[in-house]
XYZ file of C-alpha atoms in Angstrom:
259
model
C -71.028 -99.301 25.765
C -74.211 -99.427 26.251
C -77.324 -102.741 25.850
C -78.593 -101.696 21.636
C -75.229 -101.478 20.083
C -72.982 -102.873 17.668
C -69.696 -102.759 16.268
C -68.577 -102.522 12.619
C -65.685 -102.908 10.877
C -63.912 -102.655 7.491
C -60.287 -103.057 5.483
C -58.435 -106.358 5.864
C -55.368 -105.251 8.027
C -52.781 -108.146 7.884
C -51.755 -109.361 11.563
C -51.877 -112.573 12.976
C -55.308 -112.775 12.083
C -55.865 -112.121 8.392
C -59.174 -110.568 8.700
C -58.846 -108.136 11.273
C -59.455 -104.905 9.837
C -58.791 -101.126 11.153
C -61.765 -99.315 10.263
C -65.487 -98.958 11.512
C -68.398 -97.115 12.811
C -69.540 -98.687 16.230
C -73.682 -98.157 16.562
C -74.300 -97.899 20.576
C -76.719 -96.226 22.262
C -78.866 -96.434 19.145
C -82.379 -97.750 18.874
C -82.787 -101.715 18.538
C -84.894 -100.965 16.424
C -82.094 -98.565 13.803
C -79.922 -101.990 14.132
C -81.293 -104.240 11.224
C -81.306 -100.885 8.472
C -77.444 -99.528 9.740
C -75.988 -103.146 9.151
C -77.549 -103.496 5.840
C -76.562 -100.117 5.584
C -72.789 -100.815 6.421
C -72.595 -103.486 4.507
C -73.625 -102.119 1.620
C -70.960 -99.561 1.559
C -67.837 -101.937 1.668
C -68.116 -102.971 5.961
C -67.103 -106.325 5.932
C -66.183 -106.493 9.960
C -68.656 -106.599 12.222
C -67.568 -107.106 16.231
C -69.959 -107.995 18.751
C -70.544 -108.662 22.036
C -74.278 -110.156 23.694
C -73.397 -107.355 26.188
C -75.354 -105.014 23.091
C -78.193 -106.587 23.057
C -78.579 -106.637 19.134
C -76.856 -110.043 17.575
C -79.995 -111.159 16.374
C -81.126 -108.012 14.219
C -76.957 -107.898 13.199
C -77.833 -111.310 12.182
C -80.766 -110.770 10.415
C -78.999 -108.275 8.353
C -75.909 -110.214 7.614
C -78.077 -113.132 5.988
C -79.885 -110.881 3.874
C -77.030 -109.632 2.557
C -76.450 -112.935 2.493
C -79.124 -113.539 0.447
C -79.323 -110.780 -2.196
C -76.244 -111.436 -3.386
C -74.486 -108.379 -1.678
C -71.967 -110.474 0.115
C -70.746 -114.186 0.895
C -70.445 -115.960 4.202
C -67.136 -116.403 4.626
C -66.271 -112.450 3.134
C -67.888 -111.569 6.942
C -66.327 -111.367 9.607
C -68.959 -111.125 12.894
C -66.190 -110.937 16.225
C -67.307 -111.534 19.728
C -65.630 -111.978 23.100
C -64.844 -115.430 23.073
C -62.841 -117.760 24.755
C -60.129 -120.609 24.721
C -63.024 -123.464 25.061
C -64.956 -121.586 21.363
C -61.729 -121.553 19.485
C -61.030 -124.985 19.751
C -65.175 -126.411 19.110
C -63.892 -124.012 15.523
C -67.105 -121.381 16.885
C -64.176 -118.357 17.085
C -61.777 -117.713 14.422
C -59.372 -115.658 17.460
C -59.937 -114.242 20.593
C -59.309 -110.462 21.812
C -59.517 -108.794 25.044
C -60.845 -105.002 26.130
C -59.393 -102.772 28.498
C -56.523 -104.514 29.145
C -53.957 -102.797 30.521
C -49.775 -103.634 29.937
C -49.015 -105.405 32.985
C -52.398 -107.742 32.817
C -51.391 -108.133 29.162
C -48.080 -109.763 30.009
C -49.978 -111.527 32.640
C -52.171 -113.427 29.715
C -48.751 -113.600 27.726
C -46.922 -115.085 30.349
C -49.725 -117.687 31.688
C -48.382 -121.482 32.046
C -49.410 -123.490 28.910
C -51.245 -120.947 26.810
C -52.619 -122.093 23.621
C -54.127 -118.418 22.192
C -53.123 -115.392 22.969
C -55.251 -112.102 22.641
C -54.878 -110.699 18.940
C -56.596 -107.368 19.708
C -57.094 -105.307 22.950
C -60.024 -102.951 22.241
C -59.570 -99.888 24.976
C -60.509 -95.919 23.987
C -58.232 -94.292 21.492
C -58.578 -90.830 20.320
C -56.337 -88.386 19.666
C -57.264 -86.913 23.543
C -55.451 -90.264 23.882
C -53.523 -91.665 21.595
C -52.231 -94.568 24.243
C -49.014 -94.533 22.771
C -47.274 -96.763 24.847
C -49.949 -99.060 24.760
C -49.820 -99.124 20.999
C -46.109 -99.636 21.125
C -46.783 -101.823 23.457
C -48.959 -104.132 21.404
C -46.607 -104.140 18.236
C -44.203 -105.475 19.962
C -46.432 -108.591 20.717
C -48.187 -109.055 17.360
C -51.697 -107.579 18.970
C -53.723 -105.573 17.233
C -55.100 -102.614 19.042
C -58.638 -101.578 18.274
C -59.640 -98.247 18.972
C -63.410 -97.688 20.605
C -64.519 -93.776 21.061
C -62.089 -92.909 18.620
C -64.241 -89.933 17.848
C -64.756 -88.734 21.929
C -67.676 -90.763 22.632
C -71.605 -89.401 21.951
C -70.616 -87.892 25.784
C -74.185 -90.664 27.988
C -74.943 -88.601 31.176
C -74.290 -91.967 32.299
C -70.485 -93.193 31.785
C -69.295 -89.575 30.856
C -68.736 -85.931 32.497
C -70.386 -83.445 30.544
C -68.149 -80.855 30.881
C -65.742 -83.284 29.469
C -64.094 -81.022 26.320
C -65.237 -82.104 23.097
C -62.940 -83.521 20.535
C -64.524 -83.018 17.348
C -64.694 -79.617 18.428
C -61.268 -79.324 18.842
C -59.742 -75.592 16.701
C -56.330 -77.903 16.151
C -58.452 -81.085 14.955
C -61.391 -78.666 12.470
C -58.357 -76.369 10.879
C -56.482 -79.072 9.692
C -60.564 -80.864 8.583
C -60.872 -77.055 6.735
C -57.320 -77.727 4.950
C -57.401 -80.990 3.873
C -61.474 -80.533 3.097
C -62.963 -83.232 5.497
C -64.990 -83.648 8.946
C -63.023 -83.109 11.884
C -64.395 -86.847 12.235
C -62.839 -87.898 8.764
C -59.457 -86.915 10.109
C -59.603 -88.325 13.463
C -59.749 -91.181 11.940
C -57.538 -90.543 9.579
C -55.114 -90.007 12.348
C -55.675 -93.849 13.704
C -55.579 -95.412 10.296
C -51.674 -94.014 10.172
C -51.225 -96.002 12.990
C -52.173 -98.698 12.299
C -55.008 -98.654 14.824
C -57.655 -100.720 14.495
C -60.201 -98.215 14.688
C -64.134 -97.966 15.240
C -66.180 -94.768 14.945
C -69.908 -95.203 15.684
C -72.577 -94.388 13.101
C -75.903 -95.698 12.085
C -77.003 -92.834 9.338
C -76.228 -93.711 5.283
C -74.017 -90.316 4.825
C -71.821 -90.908 8.105
C -70.858 -94.086 7.029
C -70.317 -93.775 3.762
C -67.993 -90.438 5.012
C -66.229 -93.070 7.069
C -64.952 -95.331 4.051
C -63.203 -92.345 2.512
C -61.006 -91.687 4.599
C -58.768 -93.854 2.351
C -59.460 -91.428 -0.819
C -56.600 -89.212 1.833
C -53.671 -88.721 4.011
C -52.186 -86.436 6.554
C -48.816 -86.021 5.993
C -46.072 -86.727 8.637
C -46.215 -83.060 10.162
C -49.897 -82.435 10.443
C -49.437 -86.505 12.224
C -47.109 -84.918 14.651
C -49.594 -82.117 15.066
C -52.180 -84.288 15.904
C -50.282 -86.741 18.428
C -49.744 -83.004 20.118
C -53.419 -83.056 20.941
C -52.708 -86.206 23.609
C -53.699 -85.285 27.165
C -53.467 -89.061 28.648
C -57.804 -87.513 29.070
C -60.607 -90.556 29.099
C -64.020 -90.123 29.337
C -65.142 -93.494 30.259
C -63.210 -93.926 33.520
C -64.998 -96.779 34.549
C -65.420 -95.474 37.848
C -67.831 -98.094 38.890
C -64.976 -100.484 38.956
C -62.109 -98.576 40.313
C -61.736 -100.652 43.969
C -61.635 -103.607 41.849
C -57.957 -104.753 42.580
C -57.610 -105.218 38.589
C -59.048 -102.237 37.696
C -57.153 -101.551 34.257
C -56.628 -97.737 34.245
C -54.622 -97.515 37.597
C -51.700 -98.418 36.007
C -49.486 -95.909 33.989
C -50.276 -97.547 30.558
């Protein structure tokens, strides 16, 4: 992720933390000047969960947008779930509702869960997840521990040169995905998002375009058949767009393990 993005999520998903949601468009690699307007558009479209981090360098703009939508009566503060990376002391102080982690593999999650004196287990684990990397084993493990799997790069990433090999396949041009989109009269992106939704995965899907934000919300208007879900399962290649090679030599590099 780069320094100028944020994540938006909608639709209540009953889990350890009431309010964690299953859909969202992250707006990473977006000009900072557009963050304010994009956040307002998303809230107007129905999004209520904003996932952020200091790294994105736009917390001020997100806060301004939320305040604006509260002041004009669109939402109340209690309607908005604004999440960032947090520690136990923050939760103790009432500054965070829940704690989540990102890019943790099974072994690393078990290390936390088995930590002596653990006060708060992570309620979610945010990882790259899309039809080419469906994270089935990690998803099954997280479900068994009541941890929500949150998918970033759910549409295959925007292929930033600094992070992604430019010869990597373009997910939204996949012929199987495109054929299914035609069958349902939807976009390939909507099919990819709906696939995750039906698997019980919280989805983060980048957009700051009003039309696409509205299209994202429309994934609640249709359902994929079990047969088509199996077809999409078959696209899995364990292919990772974001390999974080810069950290490959670190002893806790998360992608060295199978899952």
